[in-house]
Tab-separated table of N, CA and C and ligand atoms in Angstrom:
chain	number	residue	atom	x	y	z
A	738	UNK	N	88.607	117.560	103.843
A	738	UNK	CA	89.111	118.513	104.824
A	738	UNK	C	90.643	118.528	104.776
A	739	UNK	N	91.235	119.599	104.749
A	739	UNK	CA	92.763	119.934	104.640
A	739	UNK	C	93.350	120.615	105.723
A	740	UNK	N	94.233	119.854	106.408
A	740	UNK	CA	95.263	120.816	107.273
A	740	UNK	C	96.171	121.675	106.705
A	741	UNK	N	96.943	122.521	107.193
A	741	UNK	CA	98.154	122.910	106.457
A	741	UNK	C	99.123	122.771	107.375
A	742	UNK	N	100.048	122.066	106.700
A	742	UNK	CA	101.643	121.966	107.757
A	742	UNK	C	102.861	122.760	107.403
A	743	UNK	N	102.456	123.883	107.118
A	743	UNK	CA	103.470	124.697	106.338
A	743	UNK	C	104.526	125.514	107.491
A	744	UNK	N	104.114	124.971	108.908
A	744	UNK	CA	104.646	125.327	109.690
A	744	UNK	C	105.905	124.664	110.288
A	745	UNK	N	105.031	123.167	109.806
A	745	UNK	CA	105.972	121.782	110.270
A	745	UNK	C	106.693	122.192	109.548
A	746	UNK	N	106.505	121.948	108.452
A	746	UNK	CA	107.601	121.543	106.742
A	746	UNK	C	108.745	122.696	107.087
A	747	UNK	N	108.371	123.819	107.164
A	747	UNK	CA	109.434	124.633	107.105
A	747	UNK	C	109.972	124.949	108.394
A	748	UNK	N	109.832	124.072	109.639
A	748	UNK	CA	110.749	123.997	110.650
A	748	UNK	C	110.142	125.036	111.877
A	749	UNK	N	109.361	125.739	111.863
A	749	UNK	CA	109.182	126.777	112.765
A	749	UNK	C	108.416	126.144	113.888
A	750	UNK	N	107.507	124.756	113.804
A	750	UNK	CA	107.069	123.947	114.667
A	750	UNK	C	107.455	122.576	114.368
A	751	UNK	N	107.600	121.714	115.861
A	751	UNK	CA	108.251	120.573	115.471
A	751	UNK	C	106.664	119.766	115.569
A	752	UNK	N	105.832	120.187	116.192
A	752	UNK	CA	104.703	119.172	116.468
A	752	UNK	C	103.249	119.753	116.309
A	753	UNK	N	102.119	119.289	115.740
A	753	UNK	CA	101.181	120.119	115.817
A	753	UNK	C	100.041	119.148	116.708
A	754	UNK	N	99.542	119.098	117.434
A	754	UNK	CA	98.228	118.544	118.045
A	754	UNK	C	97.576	118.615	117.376
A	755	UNK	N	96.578	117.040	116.944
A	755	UNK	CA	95.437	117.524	115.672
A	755	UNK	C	94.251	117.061	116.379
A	756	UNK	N	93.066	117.708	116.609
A	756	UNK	CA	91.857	116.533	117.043
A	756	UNK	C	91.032	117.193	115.347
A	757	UNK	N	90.183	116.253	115.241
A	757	UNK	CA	89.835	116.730	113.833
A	757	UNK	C	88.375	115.688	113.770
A	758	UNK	N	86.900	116.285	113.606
A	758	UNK	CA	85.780	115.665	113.435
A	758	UNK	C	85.201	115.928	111.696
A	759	UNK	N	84.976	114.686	111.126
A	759	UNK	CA	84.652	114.813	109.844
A	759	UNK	C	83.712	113.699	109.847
A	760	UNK	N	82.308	114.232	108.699
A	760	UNK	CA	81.364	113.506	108.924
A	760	UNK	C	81.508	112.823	107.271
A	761	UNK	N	81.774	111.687	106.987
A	761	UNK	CA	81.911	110.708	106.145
A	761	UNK	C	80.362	109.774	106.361
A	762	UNK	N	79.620	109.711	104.675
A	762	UNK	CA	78.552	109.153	104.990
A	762	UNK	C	78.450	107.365	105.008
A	763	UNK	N	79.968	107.037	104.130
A	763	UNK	CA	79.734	105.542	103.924
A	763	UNK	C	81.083	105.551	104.024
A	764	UNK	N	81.824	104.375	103.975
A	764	UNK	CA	82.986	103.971	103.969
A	764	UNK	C	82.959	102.649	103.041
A	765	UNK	N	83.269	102.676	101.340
A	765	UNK	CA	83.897	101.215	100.856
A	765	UNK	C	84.575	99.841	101.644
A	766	UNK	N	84.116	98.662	101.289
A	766	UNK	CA	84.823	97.363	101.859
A	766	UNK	C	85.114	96.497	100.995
A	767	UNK	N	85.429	96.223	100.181
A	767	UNK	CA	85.567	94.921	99.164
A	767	UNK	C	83.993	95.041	98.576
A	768	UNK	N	83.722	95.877	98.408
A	768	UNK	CA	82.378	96.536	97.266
A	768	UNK	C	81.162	96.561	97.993
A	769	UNK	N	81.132	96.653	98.909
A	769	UNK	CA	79.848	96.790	100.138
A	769	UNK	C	80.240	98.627	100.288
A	770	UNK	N	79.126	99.328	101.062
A	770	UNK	CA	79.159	100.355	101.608
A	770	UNK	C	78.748	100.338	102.588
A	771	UNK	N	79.531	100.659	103.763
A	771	UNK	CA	79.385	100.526	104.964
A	771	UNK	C	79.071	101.772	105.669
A	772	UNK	N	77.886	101.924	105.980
A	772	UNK	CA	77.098	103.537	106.732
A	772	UNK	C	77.894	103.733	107.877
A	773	UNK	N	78.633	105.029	108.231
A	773	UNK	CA	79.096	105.319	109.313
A	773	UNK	C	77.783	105.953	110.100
A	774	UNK	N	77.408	105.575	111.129
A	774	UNK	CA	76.629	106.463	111.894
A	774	UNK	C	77.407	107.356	113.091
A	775	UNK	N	77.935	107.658	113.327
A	775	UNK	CA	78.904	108.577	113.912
A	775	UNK	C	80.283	108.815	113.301
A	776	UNK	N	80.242	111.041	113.671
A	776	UNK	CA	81.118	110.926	113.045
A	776	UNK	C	82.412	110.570	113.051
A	777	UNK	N	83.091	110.837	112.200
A	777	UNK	CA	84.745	109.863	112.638
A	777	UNK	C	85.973	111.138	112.972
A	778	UNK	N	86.217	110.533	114.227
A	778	UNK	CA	87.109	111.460	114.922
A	778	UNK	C	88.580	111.019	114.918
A	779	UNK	N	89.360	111.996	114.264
A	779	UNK	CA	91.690	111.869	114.557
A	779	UNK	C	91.691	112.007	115.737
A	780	UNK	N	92.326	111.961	116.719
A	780	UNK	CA	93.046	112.384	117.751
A	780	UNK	C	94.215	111.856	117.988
A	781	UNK	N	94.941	113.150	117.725
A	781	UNK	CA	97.019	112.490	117.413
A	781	UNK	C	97.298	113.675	117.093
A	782	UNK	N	98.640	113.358	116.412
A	782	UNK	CA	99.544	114.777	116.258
A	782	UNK	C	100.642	114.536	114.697
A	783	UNK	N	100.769	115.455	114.559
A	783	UNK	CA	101.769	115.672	112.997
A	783	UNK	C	103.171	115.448	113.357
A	784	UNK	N	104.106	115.300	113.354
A	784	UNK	CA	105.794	116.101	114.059
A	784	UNK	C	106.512	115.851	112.704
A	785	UNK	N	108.082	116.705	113.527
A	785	UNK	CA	108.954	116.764	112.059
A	785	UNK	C	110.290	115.815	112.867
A	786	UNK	N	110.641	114.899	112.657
A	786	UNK	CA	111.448	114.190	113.054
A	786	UNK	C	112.986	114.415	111.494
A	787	UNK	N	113.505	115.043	112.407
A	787	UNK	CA	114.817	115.144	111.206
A	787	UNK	C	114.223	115.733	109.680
A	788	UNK	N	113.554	116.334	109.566
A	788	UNK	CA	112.785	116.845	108.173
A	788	UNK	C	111.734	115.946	107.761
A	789	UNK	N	111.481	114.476	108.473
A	789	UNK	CA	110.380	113.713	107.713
A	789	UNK	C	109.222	114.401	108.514
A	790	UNK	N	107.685	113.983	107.914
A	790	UNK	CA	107.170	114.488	108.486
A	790	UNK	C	105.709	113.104	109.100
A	791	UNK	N	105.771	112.997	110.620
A	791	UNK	CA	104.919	111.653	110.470
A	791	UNK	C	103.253	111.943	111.237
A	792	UNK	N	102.621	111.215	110.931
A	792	UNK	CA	101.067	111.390	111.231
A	792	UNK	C	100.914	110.451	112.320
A	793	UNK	N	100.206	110.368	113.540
A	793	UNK	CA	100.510	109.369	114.518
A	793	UNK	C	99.072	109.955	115.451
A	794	UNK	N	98.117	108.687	115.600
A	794	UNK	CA	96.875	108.585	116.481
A	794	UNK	C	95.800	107.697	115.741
A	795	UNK	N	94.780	107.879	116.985
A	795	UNK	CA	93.524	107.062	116.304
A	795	UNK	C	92.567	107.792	115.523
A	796	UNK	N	92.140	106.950	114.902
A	796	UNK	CA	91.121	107.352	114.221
A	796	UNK	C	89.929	106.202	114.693
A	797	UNK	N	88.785	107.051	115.190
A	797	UNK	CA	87.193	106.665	115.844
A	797	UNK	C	85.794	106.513	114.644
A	798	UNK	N	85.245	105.928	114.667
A	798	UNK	CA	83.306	106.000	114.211
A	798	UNK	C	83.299	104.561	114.687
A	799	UNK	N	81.924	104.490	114.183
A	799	UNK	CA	80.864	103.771	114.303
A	799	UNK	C	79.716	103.376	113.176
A	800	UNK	N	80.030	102.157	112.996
A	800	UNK	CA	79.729	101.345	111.272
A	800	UNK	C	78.429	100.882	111.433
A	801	UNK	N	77.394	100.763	110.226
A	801	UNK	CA	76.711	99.619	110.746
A	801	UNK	C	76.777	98.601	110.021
A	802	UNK	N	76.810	97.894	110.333
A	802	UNK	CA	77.385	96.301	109.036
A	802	UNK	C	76.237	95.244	109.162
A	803	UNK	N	76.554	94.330	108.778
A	803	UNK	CA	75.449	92.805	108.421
A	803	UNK	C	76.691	92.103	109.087
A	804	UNK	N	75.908	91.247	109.865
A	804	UNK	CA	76.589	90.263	110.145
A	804	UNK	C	76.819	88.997	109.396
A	805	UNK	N	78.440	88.696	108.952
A	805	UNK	CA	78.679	87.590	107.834
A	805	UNK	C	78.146	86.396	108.365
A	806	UNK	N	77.799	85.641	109.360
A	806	UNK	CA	77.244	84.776	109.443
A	806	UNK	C	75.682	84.505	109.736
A	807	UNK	N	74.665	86.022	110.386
A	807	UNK	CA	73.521	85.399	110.796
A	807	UNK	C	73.011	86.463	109.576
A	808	UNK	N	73.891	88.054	109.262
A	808	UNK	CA	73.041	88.332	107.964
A	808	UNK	C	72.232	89.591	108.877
A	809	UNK	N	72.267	89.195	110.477
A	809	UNK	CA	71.173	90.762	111.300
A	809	UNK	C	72.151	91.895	111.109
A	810	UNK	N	71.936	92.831	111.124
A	810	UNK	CA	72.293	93.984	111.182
A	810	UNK	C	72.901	94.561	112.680
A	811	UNK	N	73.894	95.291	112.762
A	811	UNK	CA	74.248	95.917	114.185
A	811	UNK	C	75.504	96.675	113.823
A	812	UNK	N	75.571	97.603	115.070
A	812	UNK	CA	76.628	98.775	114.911
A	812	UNK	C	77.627	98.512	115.736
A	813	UNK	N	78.922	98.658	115.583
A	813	UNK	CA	79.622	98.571	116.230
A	813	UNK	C	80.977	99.546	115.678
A	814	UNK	N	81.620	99.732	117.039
A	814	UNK	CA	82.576	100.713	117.112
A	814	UNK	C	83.924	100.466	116.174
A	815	UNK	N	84.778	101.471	115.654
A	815	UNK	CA	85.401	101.018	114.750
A	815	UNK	C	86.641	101.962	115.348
A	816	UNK	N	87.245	101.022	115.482
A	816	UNK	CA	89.002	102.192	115.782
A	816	UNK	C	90.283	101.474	115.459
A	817	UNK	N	90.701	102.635	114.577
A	817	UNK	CA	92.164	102.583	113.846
A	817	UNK	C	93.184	103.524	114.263
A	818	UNK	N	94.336	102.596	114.212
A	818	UNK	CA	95.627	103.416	114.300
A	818	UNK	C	96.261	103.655	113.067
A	819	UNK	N	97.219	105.262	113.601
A	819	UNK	CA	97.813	105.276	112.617
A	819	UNK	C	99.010	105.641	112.987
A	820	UNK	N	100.433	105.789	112.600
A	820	UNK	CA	101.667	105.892	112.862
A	820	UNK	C	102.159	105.702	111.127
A	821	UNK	N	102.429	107.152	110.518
A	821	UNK	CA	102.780	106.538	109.049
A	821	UNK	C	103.504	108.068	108.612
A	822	UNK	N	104.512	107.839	107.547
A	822	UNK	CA	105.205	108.920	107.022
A	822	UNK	C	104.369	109.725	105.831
A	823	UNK	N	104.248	110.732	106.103
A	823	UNK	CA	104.091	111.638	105.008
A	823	UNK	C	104.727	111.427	104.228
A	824	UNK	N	104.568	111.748	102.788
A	824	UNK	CA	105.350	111.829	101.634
A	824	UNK	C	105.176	112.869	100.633
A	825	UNK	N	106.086	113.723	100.739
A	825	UNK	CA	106.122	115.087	99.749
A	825	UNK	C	105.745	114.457	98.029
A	826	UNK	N	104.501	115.247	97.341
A	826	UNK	CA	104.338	115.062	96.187
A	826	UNK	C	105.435	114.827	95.195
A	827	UNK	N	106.409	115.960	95.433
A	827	UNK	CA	107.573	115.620	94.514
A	827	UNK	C	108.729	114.824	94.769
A	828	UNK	N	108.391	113.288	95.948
A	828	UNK	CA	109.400	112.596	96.367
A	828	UNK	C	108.806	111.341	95.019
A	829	UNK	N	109.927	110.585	94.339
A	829	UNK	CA	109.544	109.457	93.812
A	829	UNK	C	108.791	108.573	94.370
A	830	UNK	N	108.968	108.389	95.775
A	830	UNK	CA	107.778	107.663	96.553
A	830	UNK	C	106.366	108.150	96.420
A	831	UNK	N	105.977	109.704	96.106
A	831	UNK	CA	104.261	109.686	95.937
A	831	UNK	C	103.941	108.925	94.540
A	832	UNK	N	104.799	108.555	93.756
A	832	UNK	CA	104.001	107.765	92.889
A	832	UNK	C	103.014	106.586	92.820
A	833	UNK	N	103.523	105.647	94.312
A	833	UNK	CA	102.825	104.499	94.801
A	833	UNK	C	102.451	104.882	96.078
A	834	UNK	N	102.240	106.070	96.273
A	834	UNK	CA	101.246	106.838	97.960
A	834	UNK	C	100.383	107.442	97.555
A	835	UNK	N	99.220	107.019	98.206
A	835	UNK	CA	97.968	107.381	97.643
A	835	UNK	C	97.175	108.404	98.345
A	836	UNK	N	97.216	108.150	99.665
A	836	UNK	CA	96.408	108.937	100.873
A	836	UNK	C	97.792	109.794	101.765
A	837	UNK	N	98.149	109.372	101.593
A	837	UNK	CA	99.872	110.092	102.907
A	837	UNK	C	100.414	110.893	102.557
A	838	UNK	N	100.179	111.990	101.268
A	838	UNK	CA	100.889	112.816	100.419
A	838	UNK	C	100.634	114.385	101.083
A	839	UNK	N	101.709	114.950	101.322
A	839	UNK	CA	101.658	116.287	101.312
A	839	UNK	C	101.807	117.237	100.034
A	840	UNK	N	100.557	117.868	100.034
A	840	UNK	CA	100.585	118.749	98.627
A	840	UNK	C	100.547	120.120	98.673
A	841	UNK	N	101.007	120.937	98.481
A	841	UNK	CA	100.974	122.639	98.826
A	841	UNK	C	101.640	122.836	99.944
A	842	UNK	N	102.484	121.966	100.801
A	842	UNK	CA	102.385	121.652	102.214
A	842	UNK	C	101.074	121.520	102.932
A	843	UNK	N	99.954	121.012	102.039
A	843	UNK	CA	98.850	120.417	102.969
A	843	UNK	C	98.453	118.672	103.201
A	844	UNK	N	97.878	118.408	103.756
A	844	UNK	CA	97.237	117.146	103.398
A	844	UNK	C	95.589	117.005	103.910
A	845	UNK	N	94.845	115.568	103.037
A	845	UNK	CA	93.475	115.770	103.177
A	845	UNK	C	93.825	114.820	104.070
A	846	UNK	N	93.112	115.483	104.983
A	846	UNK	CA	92.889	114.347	106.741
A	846	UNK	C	91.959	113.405	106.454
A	847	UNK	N	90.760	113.999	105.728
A	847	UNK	CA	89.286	113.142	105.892
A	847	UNK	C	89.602	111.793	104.823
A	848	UNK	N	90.583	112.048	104.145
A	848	UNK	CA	90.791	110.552	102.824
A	848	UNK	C	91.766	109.214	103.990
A	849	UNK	N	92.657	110.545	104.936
A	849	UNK	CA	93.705	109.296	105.766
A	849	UNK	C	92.828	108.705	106.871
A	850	UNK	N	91.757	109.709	107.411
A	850	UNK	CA	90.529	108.926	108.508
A	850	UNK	C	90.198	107.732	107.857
A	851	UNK	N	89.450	108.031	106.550
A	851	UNK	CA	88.979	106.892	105.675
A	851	UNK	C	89.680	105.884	105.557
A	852	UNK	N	90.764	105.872	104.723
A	852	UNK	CA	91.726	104.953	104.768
A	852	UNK	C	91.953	104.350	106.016
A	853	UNK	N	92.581	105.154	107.107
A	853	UNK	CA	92.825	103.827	108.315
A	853	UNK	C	91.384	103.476	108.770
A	854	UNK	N	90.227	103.327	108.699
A	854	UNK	CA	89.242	103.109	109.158
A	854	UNK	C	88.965	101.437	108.285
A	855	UNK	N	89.341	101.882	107.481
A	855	UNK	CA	88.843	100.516	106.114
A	855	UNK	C	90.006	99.796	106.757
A	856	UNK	N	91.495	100.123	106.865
A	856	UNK	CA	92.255	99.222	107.007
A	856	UNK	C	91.829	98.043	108.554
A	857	UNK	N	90.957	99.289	109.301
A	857	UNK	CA	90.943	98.410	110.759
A	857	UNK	C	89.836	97.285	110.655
A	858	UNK	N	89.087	97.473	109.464
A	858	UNK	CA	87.820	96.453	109.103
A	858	UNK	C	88.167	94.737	109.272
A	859	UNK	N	88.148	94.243	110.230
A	859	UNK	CA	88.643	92.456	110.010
A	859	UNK	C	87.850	92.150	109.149
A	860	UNK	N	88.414	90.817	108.055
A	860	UNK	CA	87.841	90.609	106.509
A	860	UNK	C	86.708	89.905	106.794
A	861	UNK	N	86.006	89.063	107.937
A	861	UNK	CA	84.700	88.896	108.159
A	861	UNK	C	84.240	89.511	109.600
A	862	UNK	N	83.134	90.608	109.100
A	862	UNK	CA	82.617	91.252	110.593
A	862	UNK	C	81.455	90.364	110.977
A	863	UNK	N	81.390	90.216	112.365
A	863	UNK	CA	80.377	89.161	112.473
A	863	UNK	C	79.946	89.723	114.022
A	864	UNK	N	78.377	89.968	114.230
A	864	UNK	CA	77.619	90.942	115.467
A	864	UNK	C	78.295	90.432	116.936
A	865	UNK	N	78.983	88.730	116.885
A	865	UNK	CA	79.314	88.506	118.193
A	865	UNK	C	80.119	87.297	117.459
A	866	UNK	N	81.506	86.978	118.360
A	866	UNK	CA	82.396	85.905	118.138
A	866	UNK	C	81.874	84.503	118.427
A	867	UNK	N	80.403	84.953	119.370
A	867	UNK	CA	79.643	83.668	119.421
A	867	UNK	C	78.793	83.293	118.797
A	868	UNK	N	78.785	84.152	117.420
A	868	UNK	CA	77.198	84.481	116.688
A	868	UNK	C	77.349	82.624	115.702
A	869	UNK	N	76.448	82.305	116.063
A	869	UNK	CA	75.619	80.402	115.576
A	869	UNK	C	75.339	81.004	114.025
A	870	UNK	N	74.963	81.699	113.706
A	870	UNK	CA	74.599	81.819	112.359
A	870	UNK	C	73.572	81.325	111.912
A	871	UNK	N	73.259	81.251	110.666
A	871	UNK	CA	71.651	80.480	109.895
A	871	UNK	C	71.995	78.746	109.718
A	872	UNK	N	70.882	78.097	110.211
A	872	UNK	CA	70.942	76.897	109.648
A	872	UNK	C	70.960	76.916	107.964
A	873	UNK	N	71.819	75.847	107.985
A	873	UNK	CA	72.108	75.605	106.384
A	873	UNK	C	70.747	75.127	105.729
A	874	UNK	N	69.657	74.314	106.175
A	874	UNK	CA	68.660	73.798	105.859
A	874	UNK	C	67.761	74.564	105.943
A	875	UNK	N	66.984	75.473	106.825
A	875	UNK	CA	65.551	75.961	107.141
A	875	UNK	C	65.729	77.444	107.275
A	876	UNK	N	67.404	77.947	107.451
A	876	UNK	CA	67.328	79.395	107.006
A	876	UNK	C	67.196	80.041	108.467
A	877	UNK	N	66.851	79.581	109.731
A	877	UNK	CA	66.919	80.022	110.809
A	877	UNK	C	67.695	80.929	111.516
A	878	UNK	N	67.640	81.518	112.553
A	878	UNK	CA	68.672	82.417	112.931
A	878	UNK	C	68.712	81.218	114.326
A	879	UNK	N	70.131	80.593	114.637
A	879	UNK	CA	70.422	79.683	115.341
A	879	UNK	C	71.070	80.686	116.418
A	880	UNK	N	70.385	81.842	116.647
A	880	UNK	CA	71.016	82.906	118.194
A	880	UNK	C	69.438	82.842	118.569
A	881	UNK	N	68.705	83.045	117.114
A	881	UNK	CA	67.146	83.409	118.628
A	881	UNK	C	66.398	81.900	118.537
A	882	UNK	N	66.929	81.145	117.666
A	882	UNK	CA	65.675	79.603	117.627
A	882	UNK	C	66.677	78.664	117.888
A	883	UNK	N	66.515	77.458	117.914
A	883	UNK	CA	67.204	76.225	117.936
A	883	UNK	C	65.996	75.201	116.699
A	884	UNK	N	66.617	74.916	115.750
A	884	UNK	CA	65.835	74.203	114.842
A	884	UNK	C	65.929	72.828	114.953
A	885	UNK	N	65.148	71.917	114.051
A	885	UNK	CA	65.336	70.336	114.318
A	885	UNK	C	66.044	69.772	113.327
A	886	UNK	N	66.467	70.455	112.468
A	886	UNK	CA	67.016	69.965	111.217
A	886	UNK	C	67.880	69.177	111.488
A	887	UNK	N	67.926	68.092	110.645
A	887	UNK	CA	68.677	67.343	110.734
A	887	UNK	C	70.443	67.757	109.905
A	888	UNK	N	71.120	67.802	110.466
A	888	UNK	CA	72.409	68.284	109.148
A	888	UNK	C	73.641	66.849	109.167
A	889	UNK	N	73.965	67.471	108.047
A	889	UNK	CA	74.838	66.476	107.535
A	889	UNK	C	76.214	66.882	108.034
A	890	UNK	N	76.958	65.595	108.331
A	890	UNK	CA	78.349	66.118	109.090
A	890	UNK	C	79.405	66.176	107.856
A	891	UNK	N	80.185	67.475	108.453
A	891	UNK	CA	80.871	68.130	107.357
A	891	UNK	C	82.317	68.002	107.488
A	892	UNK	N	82.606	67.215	108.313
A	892	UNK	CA	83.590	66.509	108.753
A	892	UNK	C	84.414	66.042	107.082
A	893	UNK	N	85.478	66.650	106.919
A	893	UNK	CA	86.004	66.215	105.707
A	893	UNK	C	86.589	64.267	105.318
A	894	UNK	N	87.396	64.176	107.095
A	894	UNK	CA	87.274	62.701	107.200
A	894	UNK	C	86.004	61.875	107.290
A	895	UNK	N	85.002	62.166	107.543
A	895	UNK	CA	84.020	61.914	107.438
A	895	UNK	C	83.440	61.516	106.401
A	896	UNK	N	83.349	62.369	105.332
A	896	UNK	CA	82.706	62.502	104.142
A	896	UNK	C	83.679	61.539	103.054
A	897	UNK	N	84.629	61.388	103.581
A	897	UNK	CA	85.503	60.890	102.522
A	897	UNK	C	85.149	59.521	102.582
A	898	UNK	N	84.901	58.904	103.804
A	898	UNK	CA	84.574	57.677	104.485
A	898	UNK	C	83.343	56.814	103.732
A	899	UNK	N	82.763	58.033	103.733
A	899	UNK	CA	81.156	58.026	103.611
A	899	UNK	C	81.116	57.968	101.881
A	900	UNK	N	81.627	58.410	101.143
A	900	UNK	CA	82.653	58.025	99.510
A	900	UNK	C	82.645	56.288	99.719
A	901	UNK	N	83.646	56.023	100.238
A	901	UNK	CA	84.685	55.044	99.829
A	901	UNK	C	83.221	54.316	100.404
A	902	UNK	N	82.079	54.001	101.221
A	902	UNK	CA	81.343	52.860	101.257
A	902	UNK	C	80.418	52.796	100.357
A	903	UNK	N	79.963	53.738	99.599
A	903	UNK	CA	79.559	53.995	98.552
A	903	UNK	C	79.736	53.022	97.475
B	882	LIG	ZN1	75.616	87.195	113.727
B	883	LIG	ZN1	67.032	74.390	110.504
């Protein structure tokens, strides 16, 4: 999806209000695909500050992921900011800008949703900050069972201890 800012760029508006709904079916993570189930919504605005031109609001959906420690599945809400400079194709800077580029005086909104959406991803998603995870031994989900396993303490001073009587 493409806006056109040919209004900004050439001065006749300093600001444009953007709300903008685009339906994206997956979103990349470090080689996972992550299903958006709702779609992902901008709400922010374009402006021309001294001739630059900057992009500024959130970007909304709703992921469904695996949880890195128990492995269940659940959805949860996903929101990113953004506050970032455009960069005209023919500035030496679009050579290392990938998503932030104005081209024709347009830009694709639905690649910068994407982008700040991945950026707001913390590098382990996990269903609850209290989530117990699987026992290491019997494979359990330690949120809905409590197992008897016995485990070994992982205590690094510990183990080292447990070496040296060896
Ligand atoms: Zn979990
Ligand atoms: Zn167990």
């Amino acid at each position: 999806m493409r806006v056109n800012l040919t209004e900004l760029v050439e001065g006749q508006k300093k600001e444009l209000d953007l709300e903008v709904e685009a339906k994206i079916e997956n979103i990349g993570y470090f080689g996972d695909e992550i299903p958006l189930v709702a779609p992902v919504v901008f709400k922010g605005k374009i402006y021309n500050a001294n001739g630059e031109i900057y992009i500024e609001g959130i970007v909304e959906s709703t992921g469904e992921f695996s949880c890195y420690r128990c492995l269940e599945k659940f959805q949860k809400k996903i929101i990113g900011e953004i506050h970032e400079k455009l960069i005209y194709e023919s500035s030496p800077q679009a050579e290392i800008e990938e998503y932030f580029i104005i081209k024709n005086n347009m830009i694709n909104i639905s690649e910068i949703m994407e982008n700040v959406l991945i950026s707001a991803l913390p590098m382990k998603i996990v269903c609850d900050e209290q989530c117990r995870g699987l026992c290491l031994v019997c494979g359990e989900n330690l949120n809905k069972h409590q197992c008897n396993c016995e485990k070994d303490e992982i205590d690094p001073r510990l183990a080292k201890l447990k070496d040296l009587l060896q």
